[in-house]
Coordinates of C-alpha atoms and ligand atoms in Angstrom, one line a residue:
M1 CA -28.2 -240.3 -71.8
A2 CA -26.4 -243.6 -72.3
K3 CA -25.1 -243.9 -75.8
D4 CA -23.6 -246.8 -77.7
I5 CA -20.1 -246.1 -78.8
E6 CA -18.0 -248.0 -81.3
V7 CA -14.5 -248.2 -79.9
T8 CA -12.0 -248.3 -82.7
V9 CA -8.2 -248.5 -82.8
P10 CA -6.9 -244.9 -82.6
D11 CA -4.1 -243.5 -84.6
I12 CA -1.2 -245.6 -83.6
G13 CA 1.3 -244.2 -86.0
D14 CA 3.0 -246.5 -88.5
Y15 CA 1.6 -249.7 -87.2
H16 CA -0.8 -251.8 -89.4
D17 CA -2.2 -255.2 -89.0
I18 CA -0.8 -255.8 -85.5
P19 CA -2.0 -258.5 -83.1
V20 CA -4.2 -258.1 -80.0
I21 CA -2.1 -259.7 -77.3
D22 CA -4.3 -259.0 -74.2
I23 CA -8.0 -258.3 -73.6
L24 CA -8.4 -256.6 -70.3
V25 CA -12.2 -256.4 -70.1
K26 CA -15.2 -258.5 -70.8
P27 CA -18.8 -257.6 -71.7
G28 CA -20.6 -256.1 -68.8
D29 CA -17.5 -254.6 -67.2
T30 CA -17.8 -251.1 -66.0
V31 CA -14.9 -249.0 -67.1
D32 CA -13.8 -245.5 -66.6
K33 CA -12.7 -243.1 -69.3
D34 CA -9.2 -244.0 -70.4
A35 CA -9.2 -247.4 -68.8
P36 CA -7.2 -249.8 -71.0
L37 CA -9.5 -252.2 -72.9
L38 CA -7.0 -254.2 -74.8
T39 CA -3.3 -254.3 -75.6
L40 CA -1.8 -254.4 -79.1
E41 CA 1.8 -255.3 -79.8
S42 CA 3.9 -254.8 -82.8
D43 CA 7.4 -256.1 -83.0
K44 CA 8.5 -252.7 -81.7
A45 CA 6.0 -251.4 -79.3
T46 CA 3.1 -252.4 -77.0
M47 CA 0.1 -250.1 -76.7
D48 CA -3.2 -250.1 -75.0
V49 CA -6.5 -249.1 -76.6
P50 CA -8.3 -247.0 -73.9
A51 CA -12.0 -246.5 -73.3
P52 CA -12.9 -243.2 -74.9
E53 CA -15.7 -242.6 -72.3
A54 CA -16.7 -244.1 -69.0
G55 CA -19.3 -246.8 -69.5
V56 CA -20.2 -250.5 -69.7
V57 CA -18.4 -252.7 -72.1
G58 CA -20.8 -254.3 -74.7
A59 CA -19.8 -256.8 -77.3
L60 CA -16.1 -257.4 -77.9
K61 CA -15.4 -257.3 -81.6
V62 CA -11.9 -258.8 -81.4
K63 CA -10.3 -261.8 -79.8
L64 CA -6.7 -262.6 -78.8
G65 CA -4.5 -262.9 -81.9
D66 CA -6.8 -260.9 -84.2
R67 CA -4.8 -258.3 -86.2
V68 CA -6.0 -254.7 -86.2
S69 CA -5.0 -251.4 -87.7
Q70 CA -6.1 -247.8 -87.1
G71 CA -9.9 -247.6 -87.3
S72 CA -10.5 -251.3 -86.6
L73 CA -13.6 -251.8 -84.5
V74 CA -12.7 -253.5 -81.2
A75 CA -15.6 -253.2 -78.9
M76 CA -19.0 -251.6 -78.2
L77 CA -19.3 -249.4 -75.2
K78 CA -22.5 -248.0 -73.6
A79 CA -21.2 -244.7 -72.4
S80 CA -22.5 -243.8 -69.0
T81 CA -21.9 -240.1 -69.4
A82 CA -24.0 -238.0 -71.7
V83 CA -22.1 -237.7 -74.9
G84 CA -24.4 -235.1 -76.4
D85 CA -26.7 -235.5 -79.3
A86 CA -23.9 -236.6 -81.5
K87 CA -25.1 -238.7 -84.3
P88 CA -23.2 -241.9 -84.9
A89 CA -20.9 -242.8 -82.2
K90 CA -17.8 -243.5 -84.2
P91 CA -15.9 -240.3 -83.3
A92 CA -15.7 -241.6 -79.8
A93 CA -12.9 -243.8 -81.1
A94 CA -10.4 -244.3 -78.3
A95 CA -7.9 -241.9 -79.7
P96 CA -5.2 -241.3 -77.1
K97 CA -4.9 -237.7 -76.3
P98 CA -1.3 -237.3 -77.1
A99 CA -1.0 -236.7 -80.8
V100 CA 1.9 -238.8 -81.9
K101 CA 3.5 -237.2 -84.8
E102 CA 5.0 -239.8 -87.0
E103 CA 7.9 -237.9 -88.3
T104 CA 9.1 -236.9 -84.9
K105 CA 8.4 -239.9 -82.8
A106 CA 11.9 -241.3 -82.7
A107 CA 14.4 -241.1 -79.9
A108 CA 16.6 -238.6 -81.6
V109 CA 20.1 -239.8 -82.2
T110 CA 22.9 -237.5 -83.0
T111 CA 26.6 -237.6 -82.6
P112 CA 27.7 -235.5 -79.7
A113 CA 29.5 -232.3 -80.3
A114 CA 33.2 -232.2 -81.0
A115 CA 35.6 -235.0 -80.4
A116 CA 33.2 -237.9 -79.8
P117 CA 34.3 -241.3 -80.9
A118 CA 33.1 -242.2 -84.4
R119 CA 30.3 -244.5 -83.3
M120 CA 29.2 -242.7 -80.2
A121 CA 25.6 -241.4 -80.5
A122 CA 23.7 -239.0 -78.2
V123 CA 20.2 -240.3 -77.4
T124 CA 17.6 -237.6 -76.7
V125 CA 13.9 -237.6 -75.8
P126 CA 11.9 -237.9 -79.0
D127 CA 8.9 -235.8 -79.8
V128 CA 6.4 -237.2 -77.4
G129 CA 3.5 -235.1 -78.4
D130 CA 2.1 -232.4 -76.2
Y131 CA 4.1 -233.2 -73.2
H132 CA 6.7 -230.9 -71.7
D133 CA 8.6 -231.1 -68.5
I134 CA 7.4 -234.5 -67.6
P135 CA 9.1 -236.7 -65.0
V136 CA 11.3 -239.7 -65.6
I137 CA 9.7 -242.4 -63.5
E138 CA 11.9 -245.3 -64.2
V139 CA 15.5 -245.8 -65.5
F140 CA 16.2 -249.3 -66.9
V141 CA 19.9 -249.0 -67.7
K142 CA 23.2 -247.9 -66.2
D143 CA 26.5 -247.0 -67.7
G144 CA 28.1 -250.0 -69.3
D145 CA 24.9 -251.8 -69.9
R146 CA 24.5 -253.5 -73.3
V147 CA 21.1 -252.8 -74.9
E148 CA 19.4 -254.2 -77.9
K149 CA 17.7 -251.9 -80.4
D150 CA 14.3 -250.8 -79.0
A151 CA 15.1 -251.9 -75.5
P152 CA 13.5 -249.4 -73.1
L153 CA 16.0 -247.0 -71.6
V154 CA 13.7 -244.9 -69.4
T155 CA 10.0 -244.4 -68.8
L156 CA 8.4 -241.0 -68.7
E157 CA 5.0 -240.4 -67.3
S158 CA 2.7 -237.4 -67.8
E159 CA -0.6 -237.1 -66.1
K160 CA -2.2 -239.0 -69.0
A161 CA 0.4 -241.2 -70.5
T162 CA 3.3 -243.4 -69.7
M163 CA 5.9 -243.9 -72.4
D164 CA 9.2 -245.6 -72.8
V165 CA 12.1 -244.1 -74.6
P166 CA 13.7 -247.0 -76.4
A167 CA 17.3 -247.4 -77.6
P168 CA 17.4 -246.3 -81.2
A169 CA 20.1 -248.8 -81.9
A170 CA 21.9 -251.7 -80.3
G171 CA 24.9 -250.6 -78.3
I172 CA 26.5 -249.9 -74.9
V173 CA 25.2 -247.1 -72.6
R174 CA 28.1 -244.9 -72.0
T175 CA 26.9 -241.8 -70.1
L176 CA 23.5 -241.9 -68.6
K177 CA 22.2 -238.4 -68.2
L178 CA 19.0 -238.8 -66.4
K179 CA 17.8 -240.1 -63.1
V180 CA 14.4 -240.9 -61.7
G181 CA 12.5 -237.7 -60.9
D182 CA 14.3 -235.6 -63.5
R183 CA 11.9 -233.7 -65.7
V184 CA 12.4 -233.8 -69.5
S185 CA 10.9 -232.4 -72.7
V186 CA 11.6 -233.2 -76.4
G187 CA 15.3 -233.0 -77.0
S188 CA 16.5 -233.6 -73.4
A189 CA 19.6 -235.8 -73.3
V190 CA 19.0 -239.4 -72.2
C191 CA 22.4 -241.0 -72.6
D192 CA 25.4 -241.5 -74.9
L193 CA 25.2 -244.8 -76.7
E194 CA 28.2 -246.5 -78.2
T195 CA 26.5 -248.2 -81.1
T196 CA 27.3 -251.6 -82.3
D197 CA 24.9 -251.9 -85.2
A198 CA 26.7 -252.2 -88.5
A199 CA 25.2 -249.1 -89.8
P200 CA 23.0 -247.4 -87.3
A201 CA 21.4 -244.2 -88.3
A202 CA 23.5 -242.4 -85.6
A203 CA 26.7 -243.5 -87.3
T204 CA 25.8 -242.1 -90.7
P205 CA 27.2 -238.8 -91.5
K206 CA 23.7 -237.4 -91.7
A207 CA 23.1 -238.2 -88.1
A208 CA 25.9 -235.8 -87.1
A209 CA 23.3 -233.1 -87.3
P210 CA 22.0 -231.1 -84.3
A211 CA 19.7 -232.8 -81.8
S212 CA 16.6 -231.4 -83.3
A213 CA 17.2 -233.2 -86.6
A214 CA 16.0 -236.7 -86.1
P215 CA 17.4 -239.4 -88.4
P216 CA 16.0 -239.0 -91.8
A217 CA 15.4 -242.7 -92.6
R218 CA 11.8 -243.3 -91.9
E219 CA 12.2 -246.9 -90.8
T220 CA 14.7 -245.8 -88.2
I221 CA 12.2 -243.4 -86.9
A222 CA 9.4 -245.9 -86.7
A223 CA 11.6 -248.5 -85.2
A224 CA 12.9 -246.3 -82.5
V225 CA 9.7 -245.1 -81.0
P226 CA 6.6 -246.7 -79.6
P227 CA 3.8 -244.3 -79.5
P228 CA 2.9 -243.1 -76.0
L229 CA 0.7 -245.4 -74.1
E230 CA -2.5 -243.9 -72.8
V231 CA -3.0 -244.9 -69.3
A232 CA -5.9 -244.0 -67.1
T233 CA -5.2 -242.3 -63.8
P234 CA -5.3 -244.7 -60.9
A235 CA -8.8 -243.5 -59.9
A236 CA -10.1 -244.2 -63.4
A237 CA -8.3 -247.4 -63.8
G238 CA -9.9 -249.0 -60.8
S239 CA -8.2 -252.2 -60.1
L240 CA -6.3 -252.3 -63.4
P241 CA -2.6 -252.2 -62.8
H242 CA -0.7 -249.0 -63.4
A243 CA 2.5 -249.9 -65.3
S244 CA 4.6 -248.8 -68.3
P245 CA 4.4 -250.8 -71.6
S246 CA 7.8 -252.4 -71.0
I247 CA 6.8 -253.5 -67.5
R248 CA 3.6 -255.0 -68.8
K249 CA 5.5 -256.8 -71.5
F250 CA 8.1 -258.0 -68.9
A251 CA 5.3 -259.3 -66.6
R252 CA 3.6 -261.0 -69.5
E253 CA 6.8 -262.8 -70.5
L254 CA 7.2 -264.1 -67.0
G255 CA 3.5 -265.1 -66.8
V256 CA 2.9 -262.7 -64.0
E257 CA -0.6 -261.2 -63.7
L258 CA 0.1 -257.6 -63.0
S259 CA -3.1 -257.2 -61.0
R260 CA -1.5 -259.5 -58.4
V261 CA 1.6 -257.4 -58.0
N262 CA 1.7 -254.6 -55.4
G263 CA 3.1 -251.5 -57.1
S264 CA 5.7 -249.6 -55.1
G265 CA 6.1 -246.7 -57.5
P266 CA 4.3 -243.4 -57.4
R267 CA 0.6 -243.8 -57.3
G268 CA 0.9 -247.5 -56.9
R269 CA 2.7 -248.0 -60.3
V270 CA 4.2 -251.4 -60.7
T271 CA 8.0 -251.3 -61.3
R272 CA 10.3 -253.9 -62.8
E273 CA 11.6 -254.6 -59.2
D274 CA 8.0 -255.2 -58.1
V275 CA 7.6 -257.9 -60.8
Q276 CA 10.9 -259.4 -60.0
G277 CA 10.1 -259.4 -56.3
F278 CA 6.8 -261.1 -57.0
V279 CA 8.5 -263.9 -59.0
K280 CA 11.3 -264.3 -56.4
T281 CA 8.7 -264.7 -53.6
A282 CA 6.7 -267.2 -55.6
L283 CA 9.8 -269.3 -56.4
R284 CA 11.1 -269.1 -52.8
T285 CA 7.9 -269.8 -50.9
G286 CA 5.6 -271.4 -53.5
P287 CA 2.6 -269.8 -55.0
A288 CA 0.5 -270.4 -52.0
A289 CA 2.6 -268.1 -50.0
A290 CA 2.9 -265.4 -52.7
T291 CA -0.8 -265.1 -52.4
P292 CA -3.1 -267.4 -50.6
A293 CA -5.3 -268.2 -53.6
A294 CA -2.6 -268.1 -56.2
G295 CA -3.6 -269.8 -59.4
T296 CA -6.7 -271.3 -58.0
G297 CA -9.2 -268.6 -58.8
I298 CA -10.4 -268.8 -55.2
P299 CA -11.2 -265.3 -54.0
P300 CA -8.7 -264.3 -51.3
I301 CA -9.8 -263.8 -47.7
P302 CA -10.2 -260.0 -47.4
A303 CA -7.7 -258.2 -45.1
V304 CA -9.2 -257.1 -41.8
D305 CA -7.8 -254.3 -39.6
F306 CA -8.1 -256.2 -36.3
A307 CA -6.8 -253.2 -34.4
Q308 CA -10.1 -251.5 -34.8
F309 CA -11.7 -254.2 -32.5
G310 CA -9.0 -254.2 -29.8
T311 CA -5.4 -254.5 -29.0
I312 CA -3.3 -256.8 -31.2
E313 CA 0.3 -258.1 -31.4
I314 CA 2.1 -258.9 -34.6
K315 CA 4.2 -262.1 -34.4
P316 CA 6.3 -263.0 -37.4
L317 CA 5.8 -266.5 -38.6
A318 CA 8.8 -268.9 -38.1
R319 CA 10.5 -269.9 -41.3
I320 CA 9.5 -273.6 -40.9
R321 CA 5.9 -272.5 -40.4
K322 CA 5.9 -270.5 -43.6
L323 CA 7.5 -273.3 -45.5
S324 CA 5.1 -275.9 -44.2
A325 CA 2.1 -273.6 -44.8
A326 CA 2.9 -273.4 -48.5
H327 CA 3.5 -277.1 -48.7
L328 CA 0.3 -278.1 -46.9
H329 CA -1.7 -275.6 -48.9
R330 CA -0.4 -277.0 -52.1
S331 CA -1.3 -280.6 -51.0
W332 CA -4.7 -279.6 -49.8
L333 CA -5.5 -277.8 -53.1
N334 CA -4.0 -280.3 -55.5
I335 CA -4.9 -283.6 -54.0
P336 CA -8.5 -285.0 -53.7
H337 CA -8.3 -286.2 -50.1
V338 CA -10.5 -288.9 -48.6
T339 CA -10.1 -289.8 -45.0
Q340 CA -11.0 -293.4 -43.8
S341 CA -11.3 -294.0 -40.1
D342 CA -11.1 -297.1 -38.0
E343 CA -10.0 -298.3 -34.6
A344 CA -7.4 -300.9 -33.7
D345 CA -7.5 -303.0 -30.6
I346 CA -4.0 -302.6 -29.2
T347 CA -4.7 -304.2 -25.8
E348 CA -2.2 -307.0 -26.4
L349 CA 0.3 -304.7 -28.2
E350 CA 0.2 -302.4 -25.2
A351 CA 0.9 -305.2 -22.8
F352 CA 3.8 -306.4 -24.9
R353 CA 5.1 -302.8 -25.4
K354 CA 5.0 -302.2 -21.6
A355 CA 6.8 -305.4 -20.8
Q356 CA 9.4 -304.9 -23.5
G357 CA 9.7 -301.3 -22.6
E358 CA 10.6 -302.2 -19.0
E359 CA 13.2 -304.6 -20.1
L360 CA 14.7 -302.1 -22.5
A361 CA 14.7 -299.4 -19.8
A362 CA 16.4 -301.8 -17.4
A363 CA 19.1 -302.3 -20.0
G364 CA 19.4 -298.5 -20.4
K365 CA 17.9 -298.6 -23.9
T366 CA 15.5 -296.4 -25.7
K367 CA 12.0 -295.8 -24.5
L368 CA 9.5 -297.9 -26.5
T369 CA 6.4 -296.0 -27.5
L370 CA 3.7 -296.9 -29.9
L371 CA 5.2 -295.1 -32.9
P372 CA 7.8 -297.8 -33.9
F373 CA 5.1 -300.4 -33.9
L374 CA 3.0 -298.2 -36.1
L375 CA 5.9 -297.8 -38.5
K376 CA 6.4 -301.5 -38.8
A377 CA 2.7 -302.2 -39.3
C378 CA 2.4 -299.5 -42.0
Q379 CA 5.5 -300.9 -43.8
V380 CA 4.0 -304.4 -43.9
A381 CA 0.6 -303.0 -45.1
M382 CA 2.4 -301.0 -47.8
Q383 CA 4.1 -304.1 -49.0
Q384 CA 0.8 -305.8 -49.4
Y385 CA -0.9 -302.8 -50.9
P386 CA 2.0 -301.3 -53.0
E387 CA 0.0 -298.4 -54.4
F388 CA 0.4 -296.8 -50.9
N389 CA 4.1 -296.7 -51.7
G390 CA 3.6 -294.8 -55.0
S391 CA 3.7 -291.3 -56.3
L392 CA 1.7 -289.9 -59.2
A393 CA 4.0 -288.9 -62.1
P394 CA 3.7 -285.1 -62.6
D395 CA 2.1 -285.7 -66.1
G396 CA -0.6 -287.8 -64.4
E397 CA 0.2 -290.6 -66.9
N398 CA 2.0 -293.1 -64.6
L399 CA 2.2 -294.3 -61.0
I400 CA 5.8 -294.5 -59.7
L401 CA 6.0 -297.5 -57.4
K402 CA 8.9 -297.4 -54.9
K403 CA 10.8 -300.6 -54.0
Y404 CA 12.2 -299.0 -50.9
C405 CA 10.3 -298.1 -47.8
H406 CA 11.1 -294.8 -46.0
I407 CA 8.5 -293.5 -43.6
G408 CA 8.3 -290.0 -42.1
F409 CA 6.6 -289.0 -38.9
A410 CA 5.3 -285.6 -38.1
A411 CA 7.1 -284.0 -35.1
D412 CA 5.8 -281.1 -33.2
T413 CA 8.6 -278.6 -32.5
P414 CA 8.7 -275.1 -31.0
N415 CA 9.3 -273.7 -34.5
G416 CA 6.5 -275.7 -36.2
L417 CA 5.9 -279.0 -37.8
V418 CA 8.7 -281.0 -39.4
V419 CA 8.7 -284.5 -40.8
P420 CA 11.9 -286.5 -40.2
V421 CA 12.1 -289.7 -42.3
I422 CA 13.2 -293.1 -41.1
R423 CA 14.9 -294.9 -43.9
D424 CA 14.5 -298.6 -44.9
V425 CA 11.8 -299.4 -42.3
D426 CA 11.5 -302.8 -43.9
H427 CA 15.1 -303.7 -42.9
K428 CA 14.8 -302.7 -39.3
G429 CA 13.3 -304.1 -36.1
V430 CA 11.0 -302.3 -33.7
V431 CA 13.8 -301.5 -31.1
Q432 CA 16.0 -300.0 -33.8
L433 CA 13.1 -298.0 -35.1
A434 CA 12.3 -296.8 -31.6
A435 CA 15.9 -295.6 -31.2
E436 CA 15.9 -293.8 -34.5
C437 CA 12.5 -292.2 -33.8
A438 CA 13.8 -290.9 -30.5
D439 CA 17.0 -289.6 -32.1
L440 CA 15.2 -287.8 -35.0
A441 CA 12.5 -286.4 -32.7
K442 CA 15.1 -284.9 -30.4
K443 CA 17.0 -283.4 -33.4
A444 CA 13.7 -282.0 -34.7
R445 CA 12.9 -280.3 -31.4
D446 CA 16.5 -278.9 -31.2
G447 CA 16.2 -277.6 -34.7
K448 CA 19.2 -279.8 -35.8
L449 CA 17.6 -282.0 -38.5
K450 CA 19.7 -282.1 -41.7
P451 CA 17.8 -281.6 -45.0
D452 CA 18.6 -285.2 -46.0
E453 CA 16.9 -286.4 -42.8
M454 CA 13.6 -284.9 -44.1
K455 CA 13.7 -286.2 -47.6
G456 CA 12.6 -289.3 -49.5
G457 CA 9.6 -290.3 -47.5
C458 CA 7.1 -292.7 -49.0
F459 CA 4.4 -292.4 -46.4
T460 CA 3.8 -290.4 -43.2
I461 CA 2.5 -291.1 -39.8
S462 CA 1.1 -288.2 -37.8
S463 CA 0.7 -289.3 -34.2
L464 CA -1.2 -287.0 -31.9
G465 CA -1.8 -289.9 -29.4
G466 CA 0.5 -288.4 -26.8
I467 CA -1.7 -285.3 -26.7
G468 CA -5.3 -286.4 -27.1
G469 CA -8.3 -286.2 -29.4
S470 CA -10.2 -288.9 -31.2
H471 CA -10.1 -288.7 -35.1
F472 CA -8.8 -286.0 -37.4
T473 CA -8.1 -285.5 -41.1
P474 CA -4.4 -285.4 -41.8
I475 CA -3.2 -283.7 -45.0
I476 CA -1.2 -285.9 -47.3
N477 CA 2.5 -285.0 -47.5
A478 CA 2.8 -284.7 -51.3
P479 CA 4.1 -286.3 -53.5
E480 CA 3.2 -289.2 -51.2
V481 CA -0.2 -290.6 -51.6
A482 CA -1.3 -291.3 -48.1
I483 CA -0.8 -290.4 -44.4
L484 CA -1.9 -292.2 -41.2
G485 CA -3.3 -290.0 -38.4
V486 CA -3.1 -291.7 -35.0
S487 CA -5.1 -290.4 -32.0
R488 CA -5.2 -291.2 -28.3
S489 CA -5.9 -294.7 -27.4
Q490 CA -8.8 -295.3 -25.0
M491 CA -10.2 -298.2 -23.0
K492 CA -13.6 -298.9 -24.5
P493 CA -16.3 -301.6 -24.0
T494 CA -16.3 -303.8 -27.0
W495 CA -18.7 -306.7 -27.8
D496 CA -16.9 -310.0 -28.1
G497 CA -19.9 -311.9 -29.4
T498 CA -21.3 -312.8 -25.9
Q499 CA -20.4 -309.8 -23.7
F500 CA -18.8 -306.4 -23.5
V501 CA -15.1 -306.5 -22.6
P502 CA -12.8 -303.6 -21.9
R503 CA -10.3 -303.2 -24.8
L504 CA -7.7 -300.5 -25.5
M505 CA -8.7 -299.0 -28.9
V506 CA -6.5 -296.6 -30.9
P507 CA -8.3 -294.4 -33.5
L508 CA -6.7 -294.4 -36.9
S509 CA -7.4 -291.8 -39.7
L510 CA -6.1 -292.7 -43.1
S511 CA -6.1 -289.9 -45.7
Y512 CA -5.4 -291.0 -49.2
D513 CA -5.1 -289.5 -52.7
H514 CA -8.3 -290.6 -54.4
R515 CA -6.7 -290.1 -57.9
V516 CA -4.3 -293.0 -57.0
I517 CA -6.1 -295.1 -54.5
D518 CA -9.7 -296.4 -54.7
G519 CA -11.9 -296.4 -51.6
A520 CA -12.1 -300.2 -51.5
Y521 CA -8.3 -300.5 -51.7
A522 CA -7.9 -298.0 -48.9
A523 CA -10.5 -299.8 -46.8
R524 CA -8.5 -303.1 -47.3
F525 CA -5.3 -301.3 -46.3
I526 CA -6.8 -299.9 -43.0
V527 CA -8.4 -303.2 -42.2
L528 CA -5.1 -305.0 -42.6
L529 CA -3.4 -302.3 -40.4
V530 CA -6.0 -302.8 -37.7
K531 CA -5.4 -306.6 -37.8
L532 CA -1.6 -306.1 -37.7
L533 CA -1.8 -303.8 -34.7
S534 CA -4.4 -306.1 -33.0
D535 CA -2.1 -309.1 -33.4
L536 CA 1.5 -308.4 -33.9
R537 CA 2.2 -312.0 -34.9
R538 CA 0.7 -311.2 -38.3
I539 CA 3.7 -309.0 -39.1
L540 CA 5.7 -312.2 -39.3
L541 CA 3.4 -313.8 -41.9
Ligands
CAO1 N1 -2.5 -293.1 -27.3 C1 -2.2 -293.0 -26.0 N2 -1.0 -292.6 -25.6 C2 0.0 -292.4 -26.5 C3 -0.2 -292.6 -27.9 C4 -1.5 -293.0 -28.2 N3 -1.8 -293.2 -29.5 N4 0.9 -292.3 -28.5 C5 1.8 -291.9 -27.6 N5 1.3 -292.0 -26.4 C6 1.9 -291.8 -25.1 C7 3.3 -292.4 -25.1 O1 3.2 -293.7 -24.7 C8 3.9 -291.5 -24.0 O2 3.4 -291.9 -22.8 P1 4.3 -292.1 -21.5 O3 5.1 -290.9 -21.4 O4 3.4 -292.3 -20.4 O5 5.1 -293.3 -21.8 C9 3.3 -290.1 -24.3 O6 2.1 -290.4 -25.0 C10 4.2 -289.2 -25.1 O7 4.7 -289.9 -26.3 P2 5.5 -289.1 -27.3 O8 4.7 -288.3 -28.1 O9 6.7 -288.5 -26.6 O10 6.2 -290.3 -28.2 P3 5.7 -290.9 -29.5 O11 6.8 -291.8 -29.9 O12 4.4 -291.4 -29.4 O13 5.7 -289.6 -30.5 C11 6.4 -287.8 -31.8 C12 6.8 -289.0 -31.0 C13 7.6 -287.1 -32.3 C14 5.6 -288.2 -33.0 C15 5.6 -286.8 -30.9 O14 6.3 -286.4 -29.8 C16 5.0 -285.7 -31.6 O15 5.7 -284.7 -31.9 N6 3.7 -285.7 -31.9 C17 3.0 -284.7 -32.6 C18 2.9 -284.9 -34.1 C19 2.1 -283.8 -34.7 O16 2.2 -282.7 -34.4 N7 1.2 -284.2 -35.6 C20 0.3 -283.3 -36.2 C21 0.7 -283.1 -37.6 S1 -0.4 -282.2 -38.5 O17 -0.4 -280.8 -37.8

């Protein structure tokens, strides 16, 4: 029969009045026996309070920052298993199984036998309760490493608990005596430590006792040993991460949610390298690539084993595609996009372009496409509507207005999308712009663009006109605030007031950042753009 249980802080040794630093459950959560409910942290150790029984979490009695001691009520739990006819539920307090004996909790420090240097101390496995012959699952140090007092040296893991053996004093690791997979019990040698503390317990004459005699000073004992951390078995823990106290602390310090890190250790345990790898990936490729929904709270798309439906081929993504994926995802998620569409009558422009193009071709000059005209028209419109040449300051307090005008254009390459940038469009004529576009587009296709040639853009044009399609919604190339999508021009019947006449119309799709640009401002911008393209003489005005 379901029973309400008061979950209290178990015997955590010498620790009193220590803060709750993490709450791992909320009311209504179903937890298994031994699943961690919350984490406490003293200045020396981090420890979880596990669920004493499987059940459903009721009211939480503590919040982050509350200070607790042994016996403090932390939560109510409706036990799903029969807990017998026991009267009050208090005994179900989440006492971790390993009985931590205060007097023997320390990593024992003794001077090694015979001619050891005066300040060399032997570090041995402290009394870790009922555990014998348990494996070393992680080694954090190597010979020559300098460690602070209480820094974890190794992690041990029994079936029920994971525990770090911390350095009993600051010093330099001299001879490491363990490796991952070794099995240890109380008194097993961990390493020799050349202590640098002014008067570490190990250096006192009393510490020159045999290994079994832990340092007598009680504060040294307490300082050296965090009590074992009860961890649930992976099955019991459900989706909760399986990691040692020091790794949890390490992840917390870096702001990494352990549940997002794939554990590569035995039984999916998260290691220090896993956390470091996660951070490196996030820094290199951006959070979007580290996990598609990173930081957004958006549930990730579940993985599907496509091979179950038919033959598949795995094709690694090109580096450019991965980089642009992260960039586009960031923009899409961070910027409230609005796309405004219109069509410009480029009948006259096209006639002019063709005539000029033939002249240029005859002179052996660059091919004249629509793109340089679009660049020029956008530059003029940006000068009249300068917010289109702005970027929102990261704090969201200011708009940074640029007095230069560099415009990028999206180029389709075999390796993916790149955006070369034409500098100082306002200082250049259409023919020069055409030459620069052709040059940069070729470099882009040949994979020869230099990083500087893709930087500093104020605005982007994405022209799909050479391919086809009508309208689309381009994604803003942050930190820019707008992008113009251009589709394929088409001869259309247009009403001139008295009759339908055939006119060449080019579809335009202007996406803008609505935090910076109002709809009316954007509509004025695109109307001007349409006018400029419809009658190029306006560019001179
Ligand atoms: N309508 C009709 N025809 C168009 C056109 C339009 N809007 N824009 C270009 N064309 C024509 C050109 O005139 C040219 O025709 P001809 O060969 O008969 O003279 C042909 O299409 C090919 O032009 P182009 O694409 O080589 O040249 P461009 O200057 O217009 O564009 C570049 C250069 C680099 C922008 C283009 O090659 C490209 O890569 N476009 C794809 C951009 C892209 O992928 N955008 C999507 C980004 S979001 O995923």
